[in-house]
PDB file of C-alpha atoms in Angstrom:
ATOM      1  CA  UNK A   1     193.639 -11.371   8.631  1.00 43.00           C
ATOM      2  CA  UNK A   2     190.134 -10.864  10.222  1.00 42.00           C
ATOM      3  CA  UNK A   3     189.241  -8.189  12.630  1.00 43.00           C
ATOM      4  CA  UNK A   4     191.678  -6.322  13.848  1.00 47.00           C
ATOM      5  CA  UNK A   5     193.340  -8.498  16.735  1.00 48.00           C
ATOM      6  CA  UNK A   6     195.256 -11.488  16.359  1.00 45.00           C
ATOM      7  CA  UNK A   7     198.200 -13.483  18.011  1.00 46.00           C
ATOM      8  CA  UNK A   8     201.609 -13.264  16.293  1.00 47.00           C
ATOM      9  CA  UNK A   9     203.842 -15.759  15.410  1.00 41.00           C
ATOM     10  CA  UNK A  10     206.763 -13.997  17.572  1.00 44.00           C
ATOM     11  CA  UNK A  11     207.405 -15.117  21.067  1.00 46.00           C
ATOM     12  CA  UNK A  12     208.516 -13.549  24.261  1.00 47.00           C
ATOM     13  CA  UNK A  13     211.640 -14.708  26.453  1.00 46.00           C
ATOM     14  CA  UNK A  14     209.219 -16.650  28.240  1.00 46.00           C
ATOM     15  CA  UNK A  15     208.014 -18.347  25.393  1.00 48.00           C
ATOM     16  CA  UNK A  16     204.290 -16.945  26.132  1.00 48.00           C
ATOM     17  CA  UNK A  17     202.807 -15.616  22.610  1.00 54.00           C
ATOM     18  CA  UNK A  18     202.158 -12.368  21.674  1.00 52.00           C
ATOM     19  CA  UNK A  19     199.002 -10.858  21.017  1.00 58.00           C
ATOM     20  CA  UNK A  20     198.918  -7.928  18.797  1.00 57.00           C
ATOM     21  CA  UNK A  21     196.082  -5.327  17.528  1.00 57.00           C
ATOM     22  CA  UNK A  22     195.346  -3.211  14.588  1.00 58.00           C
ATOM     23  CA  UNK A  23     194.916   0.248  15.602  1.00 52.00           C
ATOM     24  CA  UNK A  24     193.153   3.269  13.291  1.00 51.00           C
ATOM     25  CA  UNK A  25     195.394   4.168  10.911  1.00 53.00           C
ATOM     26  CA  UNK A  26     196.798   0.357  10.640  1.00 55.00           C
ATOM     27  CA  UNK A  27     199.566   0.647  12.993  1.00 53.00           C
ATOM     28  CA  UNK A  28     199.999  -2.831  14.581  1.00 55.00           C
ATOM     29  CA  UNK A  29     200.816  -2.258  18.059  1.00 51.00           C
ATOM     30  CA  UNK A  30     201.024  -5.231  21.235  1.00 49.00           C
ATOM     31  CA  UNK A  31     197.766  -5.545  22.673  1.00 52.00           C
ATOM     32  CA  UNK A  32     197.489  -4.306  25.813  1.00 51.00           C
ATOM     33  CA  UNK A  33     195.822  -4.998  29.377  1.00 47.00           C
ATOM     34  CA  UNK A  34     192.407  -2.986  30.253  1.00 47.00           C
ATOM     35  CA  UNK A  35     194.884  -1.214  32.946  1.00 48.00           C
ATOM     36  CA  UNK A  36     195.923   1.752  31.578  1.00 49.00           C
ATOM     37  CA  UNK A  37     199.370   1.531  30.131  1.00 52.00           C
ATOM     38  CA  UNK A  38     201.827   3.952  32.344  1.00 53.00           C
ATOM     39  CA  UNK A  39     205.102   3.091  30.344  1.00 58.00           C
ATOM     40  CA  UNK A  40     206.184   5.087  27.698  1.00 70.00           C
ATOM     41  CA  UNK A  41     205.806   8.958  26.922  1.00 89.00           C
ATOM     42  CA  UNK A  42     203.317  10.697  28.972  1.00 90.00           C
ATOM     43  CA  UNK A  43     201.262  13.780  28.284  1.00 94.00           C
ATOM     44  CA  UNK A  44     198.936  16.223  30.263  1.00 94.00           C
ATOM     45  CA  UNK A  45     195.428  16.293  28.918  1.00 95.00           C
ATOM     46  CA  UNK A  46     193.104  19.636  30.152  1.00 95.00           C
ATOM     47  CA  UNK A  47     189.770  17.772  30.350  1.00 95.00           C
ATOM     48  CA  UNK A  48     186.593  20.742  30.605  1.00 94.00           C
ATOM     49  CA  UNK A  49     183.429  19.372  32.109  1.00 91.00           C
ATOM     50  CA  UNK A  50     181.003  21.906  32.463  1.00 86.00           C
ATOM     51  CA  UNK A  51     182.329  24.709  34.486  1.00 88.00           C
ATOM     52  CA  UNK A  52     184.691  22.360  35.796  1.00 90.00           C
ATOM     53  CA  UNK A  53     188.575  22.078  34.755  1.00 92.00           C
ATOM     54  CA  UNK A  54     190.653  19.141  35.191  1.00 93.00           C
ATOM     55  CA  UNK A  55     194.371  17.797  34.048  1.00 93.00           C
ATOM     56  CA  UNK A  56     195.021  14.085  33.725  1.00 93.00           C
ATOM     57  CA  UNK A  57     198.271  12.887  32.983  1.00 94.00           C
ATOM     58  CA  UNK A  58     198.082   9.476  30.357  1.00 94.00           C
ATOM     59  CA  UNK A  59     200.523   7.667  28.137  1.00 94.00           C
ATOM     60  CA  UNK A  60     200.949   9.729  24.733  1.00 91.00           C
ATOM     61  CA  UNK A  61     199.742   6.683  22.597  1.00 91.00           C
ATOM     62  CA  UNK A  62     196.580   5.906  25.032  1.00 93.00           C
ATOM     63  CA  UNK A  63     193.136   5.642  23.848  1.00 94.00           C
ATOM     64  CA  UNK A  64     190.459   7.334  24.312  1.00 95.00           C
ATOM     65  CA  UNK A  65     188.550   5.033  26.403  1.00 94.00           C
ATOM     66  CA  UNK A  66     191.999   4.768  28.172  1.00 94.00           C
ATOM     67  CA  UNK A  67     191.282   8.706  29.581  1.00 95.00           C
ATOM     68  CA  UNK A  68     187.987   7.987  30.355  1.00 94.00           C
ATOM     69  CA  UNK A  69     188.923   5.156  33.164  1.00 94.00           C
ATOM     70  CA  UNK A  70     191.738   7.915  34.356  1.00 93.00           C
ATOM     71  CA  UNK A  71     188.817  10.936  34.263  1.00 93.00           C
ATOM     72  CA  UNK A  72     186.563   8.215  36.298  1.00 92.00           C
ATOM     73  CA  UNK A  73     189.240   9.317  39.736  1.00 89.00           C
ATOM     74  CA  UNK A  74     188.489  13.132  38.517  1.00 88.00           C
ATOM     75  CA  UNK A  75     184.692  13.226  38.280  1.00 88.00           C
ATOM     76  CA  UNK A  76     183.093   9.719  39.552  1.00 87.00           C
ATOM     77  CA  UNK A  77     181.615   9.303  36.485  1.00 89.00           C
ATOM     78  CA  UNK A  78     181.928   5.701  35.011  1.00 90.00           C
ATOM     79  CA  UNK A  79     183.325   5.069  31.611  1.00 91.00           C
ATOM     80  CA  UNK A  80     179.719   3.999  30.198  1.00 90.00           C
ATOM     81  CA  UNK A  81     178.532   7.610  31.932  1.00 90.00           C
ATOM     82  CA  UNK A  82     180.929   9.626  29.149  1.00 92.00           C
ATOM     83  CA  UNK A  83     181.212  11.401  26.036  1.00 92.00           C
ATOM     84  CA  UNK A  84     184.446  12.838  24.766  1.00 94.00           C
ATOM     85  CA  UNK A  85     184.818  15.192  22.372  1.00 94.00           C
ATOM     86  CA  UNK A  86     187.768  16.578  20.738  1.00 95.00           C
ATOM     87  CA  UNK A  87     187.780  19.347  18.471  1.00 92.00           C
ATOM     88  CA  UNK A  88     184.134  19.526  18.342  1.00 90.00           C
ATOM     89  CA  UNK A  89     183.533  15.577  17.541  1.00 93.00           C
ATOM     90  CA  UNK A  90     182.770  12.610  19.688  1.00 92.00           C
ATOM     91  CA  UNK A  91     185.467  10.021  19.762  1.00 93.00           C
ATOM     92  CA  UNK A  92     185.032   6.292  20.201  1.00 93.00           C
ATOM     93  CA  UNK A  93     186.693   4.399  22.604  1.00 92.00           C
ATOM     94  CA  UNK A  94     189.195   2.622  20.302  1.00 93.00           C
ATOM     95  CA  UNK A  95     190.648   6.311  18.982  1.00 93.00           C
ATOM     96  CA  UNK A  96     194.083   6.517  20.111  1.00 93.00           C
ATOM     97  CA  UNK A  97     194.481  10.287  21.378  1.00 93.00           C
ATOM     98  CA  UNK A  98     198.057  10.481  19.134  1.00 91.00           C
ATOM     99  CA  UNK A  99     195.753   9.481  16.210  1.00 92.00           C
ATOM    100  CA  UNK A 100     193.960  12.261  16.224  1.00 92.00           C
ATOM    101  CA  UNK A 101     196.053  15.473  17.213  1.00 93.00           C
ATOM    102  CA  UNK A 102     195.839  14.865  20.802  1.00 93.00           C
ATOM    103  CA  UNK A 103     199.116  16.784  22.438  1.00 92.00           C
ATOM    104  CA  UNK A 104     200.039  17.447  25.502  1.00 93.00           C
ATOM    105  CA  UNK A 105     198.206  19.905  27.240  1.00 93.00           C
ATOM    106  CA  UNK A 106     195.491  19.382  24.396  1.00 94.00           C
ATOM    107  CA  UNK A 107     191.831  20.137  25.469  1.00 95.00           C
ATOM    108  CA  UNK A 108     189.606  17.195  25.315  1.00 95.00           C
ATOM    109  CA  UNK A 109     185.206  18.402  26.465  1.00 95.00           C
ATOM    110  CA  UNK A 110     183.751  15.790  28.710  1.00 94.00           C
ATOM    111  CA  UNK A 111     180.008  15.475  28.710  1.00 91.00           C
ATOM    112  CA  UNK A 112     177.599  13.140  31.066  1.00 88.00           C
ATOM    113  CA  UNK A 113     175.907  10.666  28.905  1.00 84.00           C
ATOM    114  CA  UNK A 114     172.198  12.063  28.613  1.00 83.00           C
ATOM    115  CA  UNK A 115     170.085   8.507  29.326  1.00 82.00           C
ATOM    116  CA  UNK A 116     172.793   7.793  32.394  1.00 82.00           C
ATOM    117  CA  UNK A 117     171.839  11.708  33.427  1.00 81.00           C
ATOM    118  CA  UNK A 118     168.333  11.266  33.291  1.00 83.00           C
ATOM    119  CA  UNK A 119     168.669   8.236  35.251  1.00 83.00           C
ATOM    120  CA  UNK A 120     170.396   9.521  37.707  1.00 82.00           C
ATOM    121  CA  UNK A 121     167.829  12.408  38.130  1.00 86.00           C
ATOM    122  CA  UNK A 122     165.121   9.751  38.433  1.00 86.00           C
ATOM    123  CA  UNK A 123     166.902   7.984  41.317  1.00 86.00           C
ATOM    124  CA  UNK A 124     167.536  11.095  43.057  1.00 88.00           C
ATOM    125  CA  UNK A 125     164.168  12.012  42.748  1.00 89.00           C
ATOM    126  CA  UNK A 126     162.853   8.372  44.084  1.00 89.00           C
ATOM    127  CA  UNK A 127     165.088   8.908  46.824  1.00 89.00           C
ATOM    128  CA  UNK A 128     163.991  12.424  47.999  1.00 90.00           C
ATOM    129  CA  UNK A 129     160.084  10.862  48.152  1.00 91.00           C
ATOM    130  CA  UNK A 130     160.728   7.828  49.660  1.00 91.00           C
ATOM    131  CA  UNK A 131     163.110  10.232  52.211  1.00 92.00           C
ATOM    132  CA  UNK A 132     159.725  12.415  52.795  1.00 93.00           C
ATOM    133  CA  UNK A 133     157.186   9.668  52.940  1.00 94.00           C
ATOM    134  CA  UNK A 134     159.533   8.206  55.807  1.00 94.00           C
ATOM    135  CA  UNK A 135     159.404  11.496  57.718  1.00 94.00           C
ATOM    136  CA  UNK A 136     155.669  11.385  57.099  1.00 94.00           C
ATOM    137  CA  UNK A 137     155.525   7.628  58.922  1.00 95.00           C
ATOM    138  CA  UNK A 138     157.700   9.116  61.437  1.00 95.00           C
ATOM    139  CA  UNK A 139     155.059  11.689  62.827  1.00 95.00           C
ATOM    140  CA  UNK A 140     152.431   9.632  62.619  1.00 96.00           C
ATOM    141  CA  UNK A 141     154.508   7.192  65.360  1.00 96.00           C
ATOM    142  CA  UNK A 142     154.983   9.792  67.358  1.00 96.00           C
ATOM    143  CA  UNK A 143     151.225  10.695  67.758  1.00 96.00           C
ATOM    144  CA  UNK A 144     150.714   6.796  68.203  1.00 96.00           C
ATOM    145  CA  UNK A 145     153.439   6.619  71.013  1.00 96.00           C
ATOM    146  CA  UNK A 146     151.292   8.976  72.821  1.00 95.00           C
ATOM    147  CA  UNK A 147     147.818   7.608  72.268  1.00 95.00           C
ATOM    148  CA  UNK A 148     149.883   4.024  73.635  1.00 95.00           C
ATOM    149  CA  UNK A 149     150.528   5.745  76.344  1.00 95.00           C
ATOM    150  CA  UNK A 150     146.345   6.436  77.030  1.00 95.00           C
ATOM    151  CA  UNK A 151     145.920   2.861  75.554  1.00 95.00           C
ATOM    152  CA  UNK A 152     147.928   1.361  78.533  1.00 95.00           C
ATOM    153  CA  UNK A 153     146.682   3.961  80.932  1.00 94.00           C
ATOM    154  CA  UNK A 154     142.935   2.590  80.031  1.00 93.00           C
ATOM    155  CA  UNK A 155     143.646  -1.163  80.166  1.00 94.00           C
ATOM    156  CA  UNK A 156     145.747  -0.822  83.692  1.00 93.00           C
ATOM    157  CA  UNK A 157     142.024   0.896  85.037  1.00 92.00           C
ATOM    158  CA  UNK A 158     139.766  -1.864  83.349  1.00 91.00           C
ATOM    159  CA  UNK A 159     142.346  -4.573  84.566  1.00 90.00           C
ATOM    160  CA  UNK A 160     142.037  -2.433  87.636  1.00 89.00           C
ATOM    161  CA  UNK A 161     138.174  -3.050  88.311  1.00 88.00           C
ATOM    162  CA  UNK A 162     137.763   0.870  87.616  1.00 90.00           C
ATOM    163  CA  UNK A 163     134.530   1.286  86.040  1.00 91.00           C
ATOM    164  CA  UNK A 164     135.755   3.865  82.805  1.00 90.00           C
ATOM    165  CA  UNK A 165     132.814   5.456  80.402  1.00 92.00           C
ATOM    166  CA  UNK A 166     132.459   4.212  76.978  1.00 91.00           C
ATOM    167  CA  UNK A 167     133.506   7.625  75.816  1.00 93.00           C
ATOM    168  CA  UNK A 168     136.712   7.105  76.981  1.00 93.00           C
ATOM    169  CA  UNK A 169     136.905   4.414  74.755  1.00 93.00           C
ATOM    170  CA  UNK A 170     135.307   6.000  71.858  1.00 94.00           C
ATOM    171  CA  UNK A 171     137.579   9.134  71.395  1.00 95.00           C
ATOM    172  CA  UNK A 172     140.262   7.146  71.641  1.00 95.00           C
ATOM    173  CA  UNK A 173     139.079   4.818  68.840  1.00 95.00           C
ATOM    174  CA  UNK A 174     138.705   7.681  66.720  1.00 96.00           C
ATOM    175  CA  UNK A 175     142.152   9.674  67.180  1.00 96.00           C
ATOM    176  CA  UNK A 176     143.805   6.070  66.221  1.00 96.00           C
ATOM    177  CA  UNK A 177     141.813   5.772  63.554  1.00 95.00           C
ATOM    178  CA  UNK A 178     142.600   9.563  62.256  1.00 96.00           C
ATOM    179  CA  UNK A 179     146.396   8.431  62.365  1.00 95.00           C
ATOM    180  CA  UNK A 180     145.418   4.947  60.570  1.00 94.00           C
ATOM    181  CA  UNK A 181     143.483   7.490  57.547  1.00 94.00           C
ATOM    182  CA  UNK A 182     146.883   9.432  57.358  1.00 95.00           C
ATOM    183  CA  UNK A 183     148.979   6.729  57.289  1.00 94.00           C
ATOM    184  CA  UNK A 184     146.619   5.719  54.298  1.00 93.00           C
ATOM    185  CA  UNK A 185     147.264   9.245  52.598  1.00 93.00           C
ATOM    186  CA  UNK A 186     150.757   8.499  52.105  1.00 93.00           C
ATOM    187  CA  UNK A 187     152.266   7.389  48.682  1.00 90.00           C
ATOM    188  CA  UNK A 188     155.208   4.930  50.052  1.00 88.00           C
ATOM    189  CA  UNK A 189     157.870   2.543  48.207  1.00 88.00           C
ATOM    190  CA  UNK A 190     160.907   0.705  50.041  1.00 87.00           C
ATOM    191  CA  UNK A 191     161.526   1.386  52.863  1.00 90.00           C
ATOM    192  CA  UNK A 192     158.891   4.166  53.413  1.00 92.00           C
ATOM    193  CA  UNK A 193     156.246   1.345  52.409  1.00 92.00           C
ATOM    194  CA  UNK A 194     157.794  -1.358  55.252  1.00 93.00           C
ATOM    195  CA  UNK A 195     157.262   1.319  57.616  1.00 94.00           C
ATOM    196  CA  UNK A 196     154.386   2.122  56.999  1.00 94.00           C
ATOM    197  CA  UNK A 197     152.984  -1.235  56.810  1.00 94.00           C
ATOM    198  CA  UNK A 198     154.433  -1.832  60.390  1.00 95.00           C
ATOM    199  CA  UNK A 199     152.881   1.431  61.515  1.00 95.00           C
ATOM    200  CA  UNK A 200     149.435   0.444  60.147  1.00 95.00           C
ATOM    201  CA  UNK A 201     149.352  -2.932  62.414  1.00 96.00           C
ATOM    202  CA  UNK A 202     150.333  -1.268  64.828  1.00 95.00           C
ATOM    203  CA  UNK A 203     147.236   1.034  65.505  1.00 96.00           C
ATOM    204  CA  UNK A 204     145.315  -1.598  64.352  1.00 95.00           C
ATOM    205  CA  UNK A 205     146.399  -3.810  67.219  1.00 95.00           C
ATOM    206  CA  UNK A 206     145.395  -0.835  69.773  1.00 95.00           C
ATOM    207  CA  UNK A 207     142.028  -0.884  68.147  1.00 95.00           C
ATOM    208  CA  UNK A 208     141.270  -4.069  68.854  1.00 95.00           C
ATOM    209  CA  UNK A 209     142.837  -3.879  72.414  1.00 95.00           C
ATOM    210  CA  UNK A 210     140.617  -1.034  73.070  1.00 95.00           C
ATOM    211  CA  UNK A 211     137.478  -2.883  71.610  1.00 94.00           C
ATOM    212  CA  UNK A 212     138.163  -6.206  74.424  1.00 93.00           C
ATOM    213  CA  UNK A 213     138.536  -3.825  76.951  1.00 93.00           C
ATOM    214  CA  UNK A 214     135.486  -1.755  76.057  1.00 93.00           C
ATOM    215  CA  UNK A 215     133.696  -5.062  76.337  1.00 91.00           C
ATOM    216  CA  UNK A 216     135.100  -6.073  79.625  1.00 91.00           C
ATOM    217  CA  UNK A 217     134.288  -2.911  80.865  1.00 90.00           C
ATOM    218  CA  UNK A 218     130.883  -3.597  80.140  1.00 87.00           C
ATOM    219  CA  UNK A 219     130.515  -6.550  81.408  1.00 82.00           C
ATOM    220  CA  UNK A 220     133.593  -6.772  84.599  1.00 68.00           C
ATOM    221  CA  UNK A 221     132.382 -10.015  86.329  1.00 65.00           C
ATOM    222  CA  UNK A 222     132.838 -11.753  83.228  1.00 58.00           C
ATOM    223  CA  UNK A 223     135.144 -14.353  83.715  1.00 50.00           C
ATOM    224  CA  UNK A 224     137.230 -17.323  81.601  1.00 44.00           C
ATOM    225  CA  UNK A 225     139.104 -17.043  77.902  1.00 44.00           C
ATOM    226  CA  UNK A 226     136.142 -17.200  76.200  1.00 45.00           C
ATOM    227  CA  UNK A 227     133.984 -14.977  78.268  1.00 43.00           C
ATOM    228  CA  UNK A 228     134.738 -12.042  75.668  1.00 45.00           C
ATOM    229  CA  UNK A 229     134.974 -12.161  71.953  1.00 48.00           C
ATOM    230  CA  UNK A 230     135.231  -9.199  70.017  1.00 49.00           C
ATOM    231  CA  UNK A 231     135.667  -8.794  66.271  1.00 51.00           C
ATOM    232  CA  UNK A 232     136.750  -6.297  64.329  1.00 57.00           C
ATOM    233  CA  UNK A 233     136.475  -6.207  60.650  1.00 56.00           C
ATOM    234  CA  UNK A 234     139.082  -3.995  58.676  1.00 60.00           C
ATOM    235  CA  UNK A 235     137.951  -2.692  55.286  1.00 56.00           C
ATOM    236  CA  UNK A 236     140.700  -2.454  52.843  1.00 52.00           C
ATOM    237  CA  UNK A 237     141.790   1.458  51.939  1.00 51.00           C
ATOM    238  CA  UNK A 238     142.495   2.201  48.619  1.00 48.00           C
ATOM    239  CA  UNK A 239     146.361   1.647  49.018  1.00 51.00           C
ATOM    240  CA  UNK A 240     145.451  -1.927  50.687  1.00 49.00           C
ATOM    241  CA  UNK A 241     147.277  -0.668  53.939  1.00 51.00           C
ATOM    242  CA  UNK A 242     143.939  -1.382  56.445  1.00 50.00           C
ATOM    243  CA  UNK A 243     143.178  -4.577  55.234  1.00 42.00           C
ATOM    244  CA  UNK A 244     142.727  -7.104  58.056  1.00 41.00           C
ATOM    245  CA  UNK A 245     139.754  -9.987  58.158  1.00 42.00           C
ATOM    246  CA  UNK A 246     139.153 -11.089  62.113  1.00 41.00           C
ATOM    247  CA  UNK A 247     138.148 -14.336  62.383  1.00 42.00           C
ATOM    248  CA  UNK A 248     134.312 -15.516  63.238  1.00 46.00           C
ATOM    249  CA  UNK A 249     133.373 -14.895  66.854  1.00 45.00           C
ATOM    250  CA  UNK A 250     132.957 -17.540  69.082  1.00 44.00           C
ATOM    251  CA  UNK A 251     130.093 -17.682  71.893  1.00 45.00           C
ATOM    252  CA  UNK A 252     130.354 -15.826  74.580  1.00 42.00           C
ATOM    253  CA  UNK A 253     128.331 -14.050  77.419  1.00 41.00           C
ATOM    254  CA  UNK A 254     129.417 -10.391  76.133  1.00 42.00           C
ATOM    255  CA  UNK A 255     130.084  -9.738  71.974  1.00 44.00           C
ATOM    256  CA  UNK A 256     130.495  -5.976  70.844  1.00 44.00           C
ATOM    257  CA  UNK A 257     131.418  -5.762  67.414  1.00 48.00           C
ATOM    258  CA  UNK A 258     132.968  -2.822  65.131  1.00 51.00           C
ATOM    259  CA  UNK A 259     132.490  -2.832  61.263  1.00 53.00           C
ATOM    260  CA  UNK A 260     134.888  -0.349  59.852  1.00 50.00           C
ATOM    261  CA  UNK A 261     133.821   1.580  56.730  1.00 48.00           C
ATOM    262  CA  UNK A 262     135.745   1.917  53.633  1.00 47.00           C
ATOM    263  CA  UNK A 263     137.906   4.982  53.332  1.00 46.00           C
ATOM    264  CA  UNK A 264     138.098   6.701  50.197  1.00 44.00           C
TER     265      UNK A 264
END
C-alpha cells in the first residue's frame, strides 16, 4: 500500500466505492469530505488567541486542520493564516485532535501566521497612504474649484470686449501653477495616483485657457480660428505628473508663448 489513502475493495448499498485513509497512529478510517464531519461524538475545544477566548464545538475524532476551518467563523482568520499549538507544540493539519490528548474542553493556543501578519500590516499600511495622499488631491481640488471660478470670471470679460490687465492674468497663472507644484509633492499609488493624474490636467487645461485669452486680450480685433495660437510647453516634474508637449504653432497675427521650467 502506498501513501496513506486508497480505495477499498468494500462497497456501499449504492454500489459507489469506498475510499479510505490511513490516519497517525495507523487507524484506517473512511475518508472524509473537506466539510467538517458533524456526525459522531462531539467535544468543546477552549481555543486562546491572544487575549482573546473562544469555544468551538467539533467532532471528537476531527483533525486539526478540521478546527481551524471551524475557528475561521471565530476569528476571520483563514486556515493558511494559523498555527495551532497544543501542549506547547505546533500540530499539522493531518493530527487528529483524539490522537493527541485532545478532550473536551481541552485548550488548544491559536497564533496568526507571522509572514500572513506582516502582510497584512503592509496592506494596512498601503492603504492608510494611499487614504492620505487622496485627502491631499482632495484639497488641492478645492483650491482649483475656486481659481475656476476666476478662470471663467476672466474669459466671460475677454469674451466680453472688457479690456483686463495682464496682471490679472499673471497671478492667476501662478496660484495654478502653486497647486500644479503640490500636486507634484505628493507620493500617490491607485487610486490616489488616478486622481491625481486627473487633477494635474486639469490645471493644466486652465493654463492654457488663460494663456489664449491673455493673447486675445492683447490683441481683441483679432478675428478667425487661426488668428491666435498659443503654445505652452510642459516640462516633466520629477514624478512625470506635468508632462505635456503642445504641438508647433501655426501662423498667426498674435503668438505669446510660455516655456515652463523644470521643477525639482
Amino acid at each position: 500500500m502506498k501513501g496513506s489513502n486508497f480505495k477499498g475493495v468494500m462497497e456501499n448499498g449504492n454500489k459507489e466505492a469506498i475510499d479510505w485513509e490511513l490516519r497517525p497512529g495507523g487507524m484506517l478510517v473512511q475518508k472524509r469530505d473537506d466539510e467538517v464531519d458533524a456526525s459522531g461524538p462531539t467535544i468543546k475545544v477552549k481555543v486562546s488567541h491572544g487575549s482573546y477566548q473562544h469555544e468551538v464545538n467539533v467532532p471528537a475524532q476531527a483533525t486539526f486542520g478540521e478546527l481551524k476551518k471551524v475557528i475561521v467563523q471565530e476569528t476571520g482568520l483563514e486556515p493558511k493564516e494559523q498555527r495551532l499549538l497544543f501542549r506547547g507544540k505546533e500540530k499539522e493539519d493531518d493530527e487528529c485532535l483524539h490522537m493527541v490528548g485532545v478532550k473536551d474542553m481541552s485548550k488548544v493556543v491559536l497564533m496568526e501566521d507571522p509572514a500572513s501578519k506582516e502582510k497584512k500590516l503592509d496592506e494596512m499600511k498601503r492603504n492608510q497612504e494611499i487614504s492620505k495622499a487622496c485627502e491631499a488631491v482632495a484639497k488641492v481640488r478645492a483650491e482649483v474649484n475656486k481659481l475656476s471660478e476666476k478662470v471663467a470670471a476672466l474669459e466671460a470679460a475677454v469674451r466680453g470686449g472688457t479690456k483686463v490687465a495682464d496682471k490679472e492674468f499673471f497671478v492667476l497663472t501662478e496660484l495654478l501653477m502653486v497647486q500644479l507644484l503640490k500636486l507634484d509633492s505628493i507620493e500617490a499609488e491607485g487610486e490616489a495616483k488616478a486622481q491625481r493624474r486627473i487633477e494635474v490636467r486639469r490645471v493644466q487645461r486652465y493654463v492654457e485657457t488663460l494663456d489664449v485669452l491673455k493673447a486675445r486680450n492683447s490683441n481683441p480685433f483679432s478675428s478667425g480660428s487661426n488668428a491666435v495660437s498659443v503654445t505652452t510647453k510642459w516640462e516633466t516634474f520629477d514624478s512625470g505628473v506635468g508632462s505635456l508637449n503642445a504641438p508647433p504653432p501655426m501662423p498667426s497675427s498674435a503668438k505669446a508663448t510660455n516655456d515652463w521650467e523644470q521643477f525639482d
